[in-house]
Each structure stands twice: as C-alpha cells, then as structure tokens.
Short mmCIF file of N, CA and C in Angstrom, two decimals:
data_model
loop_
_atom_site.label_atom_id
_atom_site.label_comp_id
_atom_site.label_asym_id
_atom_site.label_seq_id
_atom_site.Cartn_x
_atom_site.Cartn_y
_atom_site.Cartn_z
N ASP E 473 -51.46 17.53 137.39
CA ASP E 473 -52.88 17.80 137.44
C ASP E 473 -53.38 18.47 136.16
N ARG E 474 -52.54 19.36 135.59
CA ARG E 474 -52.96 20.03 134.35
C ARG E 474 -53.13 19.04 133.21
N VAL E 475 -52.19 18.05 133.12
CA VAL E 475 -52.28 17.05 132.05
C VAL E 475 -53.54 16.21 132.24
N LYS E 476 -53.79 15.80 133.47
CA LYS E 476 -54.99 14.99 133.75
C LYS E 476 -56.25 15.78 133.40
N HIS E 477 -56.28 17.07 133.74
CA HIS E 477 -57.43 17.91 133.43
C HIS E 477 -57.63 18.02 131.92
N LYS E 478 -56.52 18.24 131.18
CA LYS E 478 -56.62 18.34 129.71
C LYS E 478 -57.12 17.03 129.12
N LEU E 479 -56.63 15.89 129.64
CA LEU E 479 -57.09 14.61 129.13
C LEU E 479 -58.56 14.37 129.47
N ASP E 480 -58.97 14.81 130.64
CA ASP E 480 -60.38 14.69 131.01
C ASP E 480 -61.26 15.43 130.01
N GLU E 481 -60.78 16.59 129.55
CA GLU E 481 -61.53 17.36 128.56
C GLU E 481 -61.54 16.66 127.20
N ALA E 482 -60.39 16.06 126.83
CA ALA E 482 -60.25 15.50 125.48
C ALA E 482 -60.75 14.07 125.35
N LEU E 483 -60.72 13.32 126.43
CA LEU E 483 -61.03 11.90 126.36
C LEU E 483 -62.27 11.57 127.16
N GLY E 484 -62.94 10.55 126.70
CA GLY E 484 -64.06 10.05 127.47
C GLY E 484 -63.56 9.13 128.58
N ASP E 485 -64.38 8.94 129.59
CA ASP E 485 -64.00 8.08 130.70
C ASP E 485 -63.77 6.65 130.23
N ASN E 486 -64.51 6.23 129.21
CA ASN E 486 -64.35 4.89 128.67
C ASN E 486 -62.93 4.66 128.14
N ASP E 487 -62.37 5.65 127.46
CA ASP E 487 -60.99 5.53 126.94
C ASP E 487 -59.99 5.40 128.07
N ARG E 488 -60.18 6.14 129.12
CA ARG E 488 -59.22 6.14 130.23
C ARG E 488 -59.29 4.86 131.05
N GLN E 489 -60.35 4.07 130.89
CA GLN E 489 -60.51 2.84 131.67
C GLN E 489 -59.96 1.61 130.95
N LYS E 490 -59.45 1.78 129.74
CA LYS E 490 -58.96 0.64 128.98
C LYS E 490 -57.63 0.14 129.54
N ARG E 491 -57.28 -1.06 129.13
CA ARG E 491 -56.09 -1.74 129.66
C ARG E 491 -54.82 -1.26 128.96
N ILE E 492 -53.83 -0.90 129.76
CA ILE E 492 -52.49 -0.54 129.29
C ILE E 492 -51.51 -1.20 130.26
N ILE E 493 -50.40 -1.67 129.73
CA ILE E 493 -49.37 -2.28 130.58
C ILE E 493 -48.09 -1.47 130.44
N GLN E 494 -47.45 -1.19 131.56
CA GLN E 494 -46.17 -0.49 131.53
C GLN E 494 -45.11 -1.36 132.18
N VAL E 495 -44.00 -1.54 131.46
CA VAL E 495 -42.87 -2.28 131.99
C VAL E 495 -41.98 -1.28 132.72
N ILE E 496 -41.71 -1.56 133.98
CA ILE E 496 -40.83 -0.72 134.78
C ILE E 496 -39.46 -1.38 134.76
N SER E 497 -38.48 -0.68 134.22
CA SER E 497 -37.15 -1.26 134.10
C SER E 497 -36.10 -0.16 134.09
N SER E 498 -34.86 -0.59 134.16
CA SER E 498 -33.74 0.34 134.15
C SER E 498 -33.14 0.50 132.76
N GLY E 499 -33.49 -0.34 131.85
CA GLY E 499 -32.82 -0.38 130.56
C GLY E 499 -31.69 -1.40 130.63
N ARG E 500 -31.28 -1.94 129.50
CA ARG E 500 -30.24 -2.97 129.41
C ARG E 500 -30.61 -4.19 130.25
N CYS E 501 -31.91 -4.50 130.32
CA CYS E 501 -32.34 -5.64 131.14
C CYS E 501 -33.27 -6.59 130.38
N GLY E 502 -33.29 -6.51 129.06
CA GLY E 502 -34.08 -7.45 128.29
C GLY E 502 -35.34 -6.90 127.67
N THR E 503 -35.49 -5.58 127.62
CA THR E 503 -36.72 -5.02 127.06
C THR E 503 -36.81 -5.26 125.55
N TYR E 504 -35.69 -5.22 124.85
CA TYR E 504 -35.73 -5.47 123.40
C TYR E 504 -36.14 -6.91 123.12
N PHE E 505 -35.62 -7.85 123.91
CA PHE E 505 -36.02 -9.25 123.76
C PHE E 505 -37.51 -9.41 124.06
N LEU E 506 -37.99 -8.76 125.11
CA LEU E 506 -39.41 -8.81 125.43
C LEU E 506 -40.23 -8.28 124.27
N ARG E 507 -39.79 -7.19 123.68
CA ARG E 507 -40.49 -6.61 122.52
C ARG E 507 -40.59 -7.62 121.38
N THR E 508 -39.49 -8.29 121.05
CA THR E 508 -39.52 -9.26 119.95
C THR E 508 -40.44 -10.43 120.26
N GLN E 509 -40.46 -10.88 121.51
CA GLN E 509 -41.34 -11.98 121.89
C GLN E 509 -42.81 -11.57 121.78
N LEU E 510 -43.12 -10.36 122.22
CA LEU E 510 -44.50 -9.88 122.11
C LEU E 510 -44.92 -9.74 120.65
N LEU E 511 -44.03 -9.22 119.81
CA LEU E 511 -44.34 -9.08 118.39
C LEU E 511 -44.58 -10.44 117.74
N ASN E 512 -43.81 -11.44 118.14
CA ASN E 512 -43.90 -12.76 117.51
C ASN E 512 -45.04 -13.62 118.04
N TYR E 513 -45.43 -13.43 119.31
CA TYR E 513 -46.35 -14.39 119.92
C TYR E 513 -47.64 -13.79 120.50
N ALA E 514 -47.78 -12.50 120.54
CA ALA E 514 -48.98 -11.90 121.14
C ALA E 514 -49.70 -11.04 120.10
N GLU E 515 -50.80 -11.55 119.58
CA GLU E 515 -51.51 -10.85 118.52
C GLU E 515 -52.31 -9.65 119.01
N ASN E 516 -52.73 -9.65 120.25
CA ASN E 516 -53.59 -8.56 120.74
C ASN E 516 -52.80 -7.49 121.51
N ILE E 517 -51.47 -7.53 121.42
CA ILE E 517 -50.62 -6.58 122.14
C ILE E 517 -49.72 -5.85 121.16
N VAL E 518 -49.51 -4.56 121.40
CA VAL E 518 -48.55 -3.80 120.61
C VAL E 518 -47.49 -3.25 121.57
N PRO E 519 -46.24 -3.69 121.41
CA PRO E 519 -45.17 -3.18 122.28
C PRO E 519 -44.69 -1.82 121.80
N ILE E 520 -44.54 -0.88 122.73
CA ILE E 520 -44.05 0.45 122.40
C ILE E 520 -42.62 0.54 122.95
N HIS E 521 -41.66 0.40 122.03
CA HIS E 521 -40.26 0.36 122.42
C HIS E 521 -39.44 0.97 121.29
N ASN E 522 -39.53 2.27 121.13
CA ASN E 522 -38.75 2.91 120.08
C ASN E 522 -38.31 4.29 120.52
N ILE E 523 -37.39 4.87 119.76
CA ILE E 523 -36.83 6.16 120.14
C ILE E 523 -37.78 7.32 119.90
N TYR E 524 -38.84 7.09 119.15
CA TYR E 524 -39.75 8.19 118.82
C TYR E 524 -40.74 8.50 119.93
N THR E 525 -40.88 7.58 120.87
CA THR E 525 -41.87 7.81 121.93
C THR E 525 -41.22 8.09 123.28
N ILE E 526 -39.92 8.35 123.32
CA ILE E 526 -39.30 8.63 124.62
C ILE E 526 -39.52 10.08 125.02
N PRO E 527 -39.65 10.33 126.30
CA PRO E 527 -39.78 11.72 126.75
C PRO E 527 -38.48 12.47 126.46
N SER E 528 -38.59 13.71 126.04
CA SER E 528 -37.40 14.50 125.73
C SER E 528 -36.61 14.76 127.00
N MET E 529 -35.35 15.15 126.84
CA MET E 529 -34.49 15.44 127.99
C MET E 529 -35.09 16.55 128.85
N ASN E 530 -35.70 17.56 128.22
CA ASN E 530 -36.34 18.64 128.98
C ASN E 530 -37.48 18.11 129.85
N VAL E 531 -38.27 17.21 129.29
CA VAL E 531 -39.40 16.65 130.03
C VAL E 531 -38.89 15.81 131.20
N ARG E 532 -37.86 15.00 130.96
CA ARG E 532 -37.31 14.17 132.04
C ARG E 532 -36.70 15.05 133.13
N SER E 533 -36.01 16.12 132.74
CA SER E 533 -35.41 17.03 133.72
C SER E 533 -36.48 17.71 134.55
N LEU E 534 -37.55 18.15 133.90
CA LEU E 534 -38.63 18.81 134.62
C LEU E 534 -39.28 17.85 135.61
N LEU E 535 -39.48 16.60 135.20
CA LEU E 535 -40.07 15.64 136.12
C LEU E 535 -39.17 15.46 137.34
N SER E 536 -37.86 15.42 137.14
CA SER E 536 -36.93 15.31 138.27
C SER E 536 -37.08 16.49 139.22
N ILE E 537 -37.23 17.68 138.67
CA ILE E 537 -37.41 18.88 139.50
C ILE E 537 -38.71 18.77 140.29
N ILE E 538 -39.78 18.35 139.59
CA ILE E 538 -41.08 18.24 140.25
C ILE E 538 -41.04 17.18 141.35
N GLN E 539 -40.39 16.06 141.08
CA GLN E 539 -40.33 14.97 142.05
C GLN E 539 -39.49 15.33 143.27
N SER E 540 -38.63 16.33 143.15
CA SER E 540 -37.79 16.72 144.30
C SER E 540 -38.47 17.81 145.13
N HIS E 541 -39.78 18.00 144.96
CA HIS E 541 -40.49 19.07 145.64
C HIS E 541 -40.51 18.92 147.16
N ASP E 542 -40.20 17.73 147.67
CA ASP E 542 -40.23 17.55 149.11
C ASP E 542 -39.02 18.17 149.80
N LEU E 543 -38.02 18.57 149.04
CA LEU E 543 -36.87 19.25 149.63
C LEU E 543 -37.26 20.67 149.99
N SER E 544 -36.67 21.18 151.05
CA SER E 544 -36.97 22.56 151.42
C SER E 544 -36.25 23.50 150.45
N GLU E 545 -36.74 24.71 150.36
CA GLU E 545 -36.17 25.68 149.44
C GLU E 545 -34.71 25.95 149.73
N SER E 546 -34.31 25.88 150.99
CA SER E 546 -32.92 26.12 151.34
C SER E 546 -32.00 24.97 150.92
N ASP E 547 -32.59 23.76 150.74
CA ASP E 547 -31.79 22.61 150.32
C ASP E 547 -31.63 22.53 148.81
N TYR E 548 -32.47 23.20 148.08
CA TYR E 548 -32.49 23.02 146.64
C TYR E 548 -32.63 24.36 145.94
N VAL E 549 -31.74 24.64 145.04
CA VAL E 549 -31.80 25.89 144.29
C VAL E 549 -32.29 25.55 142.89
N LEU E 550 -33.40 26.13 142.50
CA LEU E 550 -33.96 25.88 141.18
C LEU E 550 -33.06 26.54 140.13
N PRO E 551 -32.52 25.74 139.18
CA PRO E 551 -31.57 26.29 138.23
C PRO E 551 -32.20 27.12 137.11
N ILE E 552 -33.52 27.22 137.09
CA ILE E 552 -34.18 27.97 136.05
C ILE E 552 -35.22 28.90 136.67
N SER E 553 -35.60 29.92 135.91
CA SER E 553 -36.58 30.88 136.43
C SER E 553 -37.98 30.27 136.43
N LYS E 554 -38.89 30.91 137.15
CA LYS E 554 -40.28 30.42 137.20
C LYS E 554 -40.92 30.51 135.81
N GLU E 555 -40.55 31.52 135.04
CA GLU E 555 -41.09 31.65 133.68
C GLU E 555 -40.62 30.47 132.81
N GLN E 556 -39.34 30.13 132.90
CA GLN E 556 -38.83 28.99 132.14
C GLN E 556 -39.47 27.69 132.61
N LEU E 557 -39.69 27.58 133.91
CA LEU E 557 -40.34 26.40 134.46
C LEU E 557 -41.76 26.27 133.90
N SER E 558 -42.46 27.37 133.78
CA SER E 558 -43.81 27.36 133.22
C SER E 558 -43.79 26.89 131.76
N ILE E 559 -42.80 27.36 131.00
CA ILE E 559 -42.67 26.94 129.59
C ILE E 559 -42.38 25.45 129.52
N LEU E 560 -41.49 24.96 130.40
CA LEU E 560 -41.18 23.54 130.41
C LEU E 560 -42.40 22.71 130.82
N ALA E 561 -43.18 23.22 131.76
CA ALA E 561 -44.39 22.50 132.19
C ALA E 561 -45.36 22.35 131.02
N LYS E 562 -45.52 23.40 130.23
CA LYS E 562 -46.40 23.32 129.06
C LYS E 562 -45.84 22.33 128.04
N HIS E 563 -44.51 22.31 127.90
CA HIS E 563 -43.87 21.36 126.99
C HIS E 563 -44.13 19.92 127.46
N MET E 564 -43.98 19.68 128.76
CA MET E 564 -44.23 18.36 129.31
C MET E 564 -45.70 17.96 129.11
N GLU E 565 -46.58 18.91 129.32
CA GLU E 565 -48.01 18.67 129.14
C GLU E 565 -48.30 18.23 127.71
N ARG E 566 -47.77 18.96 126.73
CA ARG E 566 -47.99 18.60 125.32
C ARG E 566 -47.39 17.24 125.00
N HIS E 567 -46.19 16.99 125.51
CA HIS E 567 -45.50 15.72 125.26
C HIS E 567 -46.32 14.54 125.79
N LEU E 568 -46.83 14.68 127.00
CA LEU E 568 -47.63 13.61 127.59
C LEU E 568 -48.97 13.44 126.87
N LEU E 569 -49.57 14.54 126.46
CA LEU E 569 -50.83 14.44 125.72
C LEU E 569 -50.64 13.68 124.41
N VAL E 570 -49.56 13.98 123.69
CA VAL E 570 -49.29 13.29 122.42
C VAL E 570 -49.08 11.80 122.67
N PHE E 571 -48.32 11.47 123.72
CA PHE E 571 -48.07 10.07 124.04
C PHE E 571 -49.36 9.36 124.42
N CYS E 572 -50.19 9.99 125.21
CA CYS E 572 -51.47 9.38 125.62
C CYS E 572 -52.39 9.19 124.42
N ILE E 573 -52.38 10.11 123.50
CA ILE E 573 -53.19 9.97 122.28
C ILE E 573 -52.68 8.81 121.44
N GLU E 574 -51.36 8.64 121.40
CA GLU E 574 -50.79 7.50 120.68
C GLU E 574 -51.26 6.18 121.31
N LEU E 575 -51.24 6.12 122.64
CA LEU E 575 -51.73 4.92 123.33
C LEU E 575 -53.18 4.64 122.98
N LEU E 576 -53.99 5.69 122.98
CA LEU E 576 -55.41 5.53 122.66
C LEU E 576 -55.62 5.09 121.21
N ALA E 577 -54.76 5.54 120.31
CA ALA E 577 -54.88 5.12 118.91
C ALA E 577 -54.68 3.61 118.79
N TYR E 578 -53.70 3.08 119.50
CA TYR E 578 -53.49 1.63 119.47
C TYR E 578 -54.70 0.90 120.03
N MET E 579 -55.28 1.44 121.10
CA MET E 579 -56.42 0.77 121.72
C MET E 579 -57.67 0.85 120.86
N ASN E 580 -57.97 2.03 120.34
CA ASN E 580 -59.24 2.24 119.65
C ASN E 580 -59.19 1.86 118.17
N ARG E 581 -58.11 2.20 117.49
CA ARG E 581 -58.06 1.94 116.06
C ARG E 581 -57.65 0.51 115.75
N PHE E 582 -56.66 0.02 116.49
CA PHE E 582 -56.13 -1.31 116.20
C PHE E 582 -56.64 -2.38 117.17
N HIS E 583 -57.37 -1.97 118.20
CA HIS E 583 -57.94 -2.88 119.19
C HIS E 583 -56.87 -3.78 119.82
N LYS E 584 -55.76 -3.14 120.20
CA LYS E 584 -54.65 -3.85 120.83
C LYS E 584 -54.32 -3.21 122.16
N VAL E 585 -53.76 -4.01 123.05
CA VAL E 585 -53.33 -3.51 124.35
C VAL E 585 -51.91 -2.96 124.19
N PRO E 586 -51.70 -1.67 124.44
CA PRO E 586 -50.34 -1.14 124.35
C PRO E 586 -49.52 -1.55 125.58
N VAL E 587 -48.28 -1.94 125.32
CA VAL E 587 -47.34 -2.28 126.39
C VAL E 587 -46.17 -1.31 126.26
N ILE E 588 -46.06 -0.41 127.22
CA ILE E 588 -44.99 0.59 127.22
C ILE E 588 -43.74 -0.09 127.75
N ILE E 589 -42.80 -0.37 126.86
CA ILE E 589 -41.60 -1.10 127.25
C ILE E 589 -40.42 -0.16 127.45
N ASN E 590 -40.42 0.97 126.81
CA ASN E 590 -39.28 1.88 126.87
C ASN E 590 -39.02 2.35 128.30
N HIS E 591 -37.81 2.12 128.81
CA HIS E 591 -37.50 2.44 130.21
C HIS E 591 -37.53 3.94 130.51
N TRP E 592 -37.48 4.79 129.50
CA TRP E 592 -37.51 6.24 129.75
C TRP E 592 -38.86 6.69 130.31
N TRP E 593 -39.90 5.87 130.16
CA TRP E 593 -41.21 6.22 130.71
C TRP E 593 -41.38 5.74 132.14
N SER E 594 -40.44 4.94 132.67
CA SER E 594 -40.57 4.42 134.04
C SER E 594 -40.77 5.51 135.09
N PRO E 595 -40.01 6.62 135.05
CA PRO E 595 -40.25 7.66 136.08
C PRO E 595 -41.63 8.31 136.00
N PHE E 596 -42.32 8.13 134.89
CA PHE E 596 -43.64 8.74 134.70
C PHE E 596 -44.77 7.79 135.12
N ALA E 597 -44.43 6.66 135.73
CA ALA E 597 -45.44 5.64 136.05
C ALA E 597 -46.58 6.19 136.89
N PHE E 598 -46.28 6.97 137.93
CA PHE E 598 -47.35 7.48 138.79
C PHE E 598 -48.25 8.45 138.04
N LEU E 599 -47.67 9.27 137.20
CA LEU E 599 -48.46 10.21 136.41
C LEU E 599 -49.35 9.46 135.42
N LEU E 600 -48.79 8.47 134.73
CA LEU E 600 -49.59 7.69 133.79
C LEU E 600 -50.69 6.91 134.50
N LYS E 601 -50.40 6.43 135.70
CA LYS E 601 -51.42 5.70 136.48
C LYS E 601 -52.57 6.63 136.87
N SER E 602 -52.27 7.90 137.14
CA SER E 602 -53.35 8.84 137.47
C SER E 602 -54.20 9.16 136.24
N ILE E 603 -53.60 9.07 135.06
CA ILE E 603 -54.34 9.33 133.82
C ILE E 603 -55.14 8.10 133.41
N PHE E 604 -54.50 6.93 133.50
CA PHE E 604 -55.13 5.66 133.12
C PHE E 604 -55.23 4.78 134.37
N PRO E 605 -56.34 4.81 135.09
CA PRO E 605 -56.47 4.09 136.36
C PRO E 605 -56.24 2.58 136.26
N ASN E 606 -56.49 1.98 135.10
CA ASN E 606 -56.32 0.53 134.95
C ASN E 606 -54.93 0.15 134.45
N LEU E 607 -54.00 1.07 134.47
CA LEU E 607 -52.63 0.79 134.06
C LEU E 607 -52.05 -0.32 134.94
N GLU E 608 -51.47 -1.32 134.30
CA GLU E 608 -50.86 -2.43 135.02
C GLU E 608 -49.35 -2.34 134.84
N PHE E 609 -48.62 -2.94 135.78
CA PHE E 609 -47.16 -2.86 135.74
C PHE E 609 -46.52 -4.24 135.70
N LEU E 610 -45.41 -4.30 134.98
CA LEU E 610 -44.56 -5.49 134.92
C LEU E 610 -43.15 -5.00 135.18
N SER E 611 -42.46 -5.61 136.13
CA SER E 611 -41.12 -5.17 136.50
C SER E 611 -40.06 -6.08 135.89
N LEU E 612 -39.09 -5.49 135.20
CA LEU E 612 -37.93 -6.22 134.69
C LEU E 612 -36.70 -5.72 135.42
N THR E 613 -35.94 -6.64 136.01
CA THR E 613 -34.73 -6.24 136.70
C THR E 613 -33.56 -7.09 136.24
N ARG E 614 -32.39 -6.56 136.47
CA ARG E 614 -31.15 -7.27 136.13
C ARG E 614 -30.10 -6.82 137.13
N ASP E 615 -29.18 -7.68 137.41
CA ASP E 615 -28.09 -7.35 138.32
C ASP E 615 -27.42 -6.04 137.88
N ARG E 616 -27.22 -5.12 138.82
CA ARG E 616 -26.67 -3.80 138.51
C ARG E 616 -25.32 -3.88 137.81
N ASP E 617 -24.46 -4.78 138.26
CA ASP E 617 -23.15 -4.90 137.63
C ASP E 617 -23.26 -5.33 136.17
N SER E 618 -24.21 -6.23 135.90
CA SER E 618 -24.42 -6.68 134.52
C SER E 618 -24.96 -5.55 133.65
N VAL E 619 -25.83 -4.74 134.22
CA VAL E 619 -26.36 -3.58 133.48
C VAL E 619 -25.22 -2.63 133.12
N MET E 620 -24.38 -2.33 134.10
CA MET E 620 -23.27 -1.40 133.85
C MET E 620 -22.28 -1.97 132.84
N TYR E 621 -21.97 -3.25 132.95
CA TYR E 621 -21.07 -3.89 132.00
C TYR E 621 -21.65 -3.82 130.59
N SER E 622 -22.94 -4.09 130.46
CA SER E 622 -23.60 -4.05 129.16
C SER E 622 -23.58 -2.65 128.57
N MET E 623 -23.79 -1.64 129.42
CA MET E 623 -23.76 -0.25 128.92
C MET E 623 -22.37 0.12 128.41
N VAL E 624 -21.34 -0.31 129.12
CA VAL E 624 -19.97 -0.02 128.68
C VAL E 624 -19.68 -0.78 127.40
N GLU E 625 -20.05 -2.05 127.36
CA GLU E 625 -19.80 -2.89 126.19
C GLU E 625 -20.50 -2.34 124.95
N LYS E 626 -21.69 -1.79 125.11
CA LYS E 626 -22.47 -1.26 123.98
C LYS E 626 -22.19 0.23 123.75
N TYR E 627 -21.23 0.78 124.45
CA TYR E 627 -20.88 2.21 124.33
C TYR E 627 -22.05 3.13 124.64
N GLN E 628 -22.88 2.73 125.61
CA GLN E 628 -24.04 3.53 125.98
C GLN E 628 -23.88 4.22 127.33
N ILE E 629 -22.73 4.11 127.92
CA ILE E 629 -22.55 4.64 129.26
C ILE E 629 -22.78 6.16 129.30
N TYR E 630 -22.44 6.86 128.22
CA TYR E 630 -22.66 8.31 128.18
C TYR E 630 -23.84 8.70 127.30
N SER E 631 -24.11 7.93 126.26
CA SER E 631 -25.19 8.29 125.34
C SER E 631 -26.55 7.86 125.85
N ASN E 632 -26.60 6.96 126.81
CA ASN E 632 -27.86 6.43 127.31
C ASN E 632 -27.82 6.41 128.84
N PRO E 633 -27.71 7.57 129.48
CA PRO E 633 -27.56 7.59 130.93
C PRO E 633 -28.78 7.05 131.65
N MET E 634 -28.54 6.27 132.67
CA MET E 634 -29.60 5.66 133.45
C MET E 634 -29.98 6.56 134.61
N PRO E 635 -31.15 6.33 135.17
CA PRO E 635 -31.56 7.13 136.34
C PRO E 635 -30.57 6.94 137.49
N PRO E 636 -30.31 8.00 138.26
CA PRO E 636 -29.36 7.90 139.36
C PRO E 636 -29.76 6.86 140.40
N GLN E 637 -31.05 6.56 140.52
CA GLN E 637 -31.49 5.56 141.48
C GLN E 637 -30.84 4.21 141.17
N LEU E 638 -30.63 3.93 139.88
CA LEU E 638 -30.00 2.67 139.50
C LEU E 638 -28.51 2.69 139.86
N LEU E 639 -27.85 3.78 139.55
CA LEU E 639 -26.41 3.86 139.73
C LEU E 639 -25.99 3.98 141.18
N PHE E 640 -26.80 4.61 142.01
CA PHE E 640 -26.40 4.88 143.38
C PHE E 640 -27.30 4.18 144.41
N SER E 641 -27.90 3.07 144.02
CA SER E 641 -28.80 2.39 144.95
C SER E 641 -27.98 1.54 145.94
N ASN E 642 -28.65 1.02 146.95
CA ASN E 642 -28.01 0.16 147.92
C ASN E 642 -28.03 -1.30 147.47
N TYR E 643 -28.41 -1.53 146.23
CA TYR E 643 -28.53 -2.87 145.70
C TYR E 643 -27.16 -3.56 145.71
N GLU E 644 -27.09 -4.74 146.27
CA GLU E 644 -25.85 -5.51 146.31
C GLU E 644 -25.85 -6.55 145.20
N SER E 645 -24.72 -6.72 144.56
CA SER E 645 -24.59 -7.73 143.52
C SER E 645 -24.76 -9.11 144.14
N SER E 646 -25.41 -10.01 143.42
CA SER E 646 -25.67 -11.35 143.95
C SER E 646 -24.52 -12.30 143.63
N LYS E 647 -23.41 -11.79 143.09
CA LYS E 647 -22.27 -12.66 142.75
C LYS E 647 -21.51 -13.07 143.97
#
C-alpha cells in the first residue's frame, strides 16, 4: 500500500493506465529466446530481461515474509526485528519505485510497451497489478524435470535458485 500511495503521488493516473505486459515464468523456460524474438520482430515492444532490473535478495525475502502473513504467529517466527523489517520495507519501496519509473520511461520517452520477462519479478505480479491496473500477463511453462536438468547443466542450481513453489509443487512430469 505504501508503494502504491507513493506512486499515486509521483505519477499521474494516465501513466498508470498504460499497457505493460508481464511474463510469469519459473526461469529456464525460454524467456531469453522470447526476448530475442521480441527484439528482432516487435518494433513497439521493449523486453526487460537483464540482471540490472531484478529485485534484490532482500526485497525477494521480504516479499516472502509478507506473503506468509496468513500463518498464525505461533506457526511462524519472524527471523528479524520489527525495526529491521521496517528498514527492509523502505528498501523494497524504493526498489519498486525505481523499477516502476524505468517502466514509465520506456512508455513515455520511447513510446514502447514494456514486457517484463525476468522471472524474478513473477512473485511481484499482484503488487505490480495493483500499481498498473492494465498490466497483462503471459505465462511461460516448461516441464519441471526439464527445468531442473537445464539448471544443473548450466550450473545454475545454486547460483540461480528457483521459487520453492516450482521445486515442491504437485506437478507431475508428462514423460
């Protein structure tokens, strides 16, 4: 709510109503290929798929804590103090504001539709949708076993950890 309020102060309603597309994916499922196709064949779209726009580990961790709010206090022990949580919340707020301003720059300065391809933004989809009501989604999926094999093959199993929902889902391999 704080981020949305800050954006309401900084942005006009017209900016928030513009078109943005977010790809929801797990990673290792073809996002880089999608990026190259968009760059080669779509003149009015700018794909955002780079390491400079990913949410920091602190921001991703804080979002996980916030999303687990439905657990009772006895089920979940907060590993950080309320003061540290407040500092992290401000950090997340600044991080999201910078990212939203980047999206607006593509829309207003370059007159292109930004497509958020980086899978690290997938957990933030609901928050981004509340900021940009016209946000559209495109889902990219791949067989879980193929994703895991690709991560091992590319040596990303530890350097590029995937969300636990991917690793521990009830998804059955189609093989």
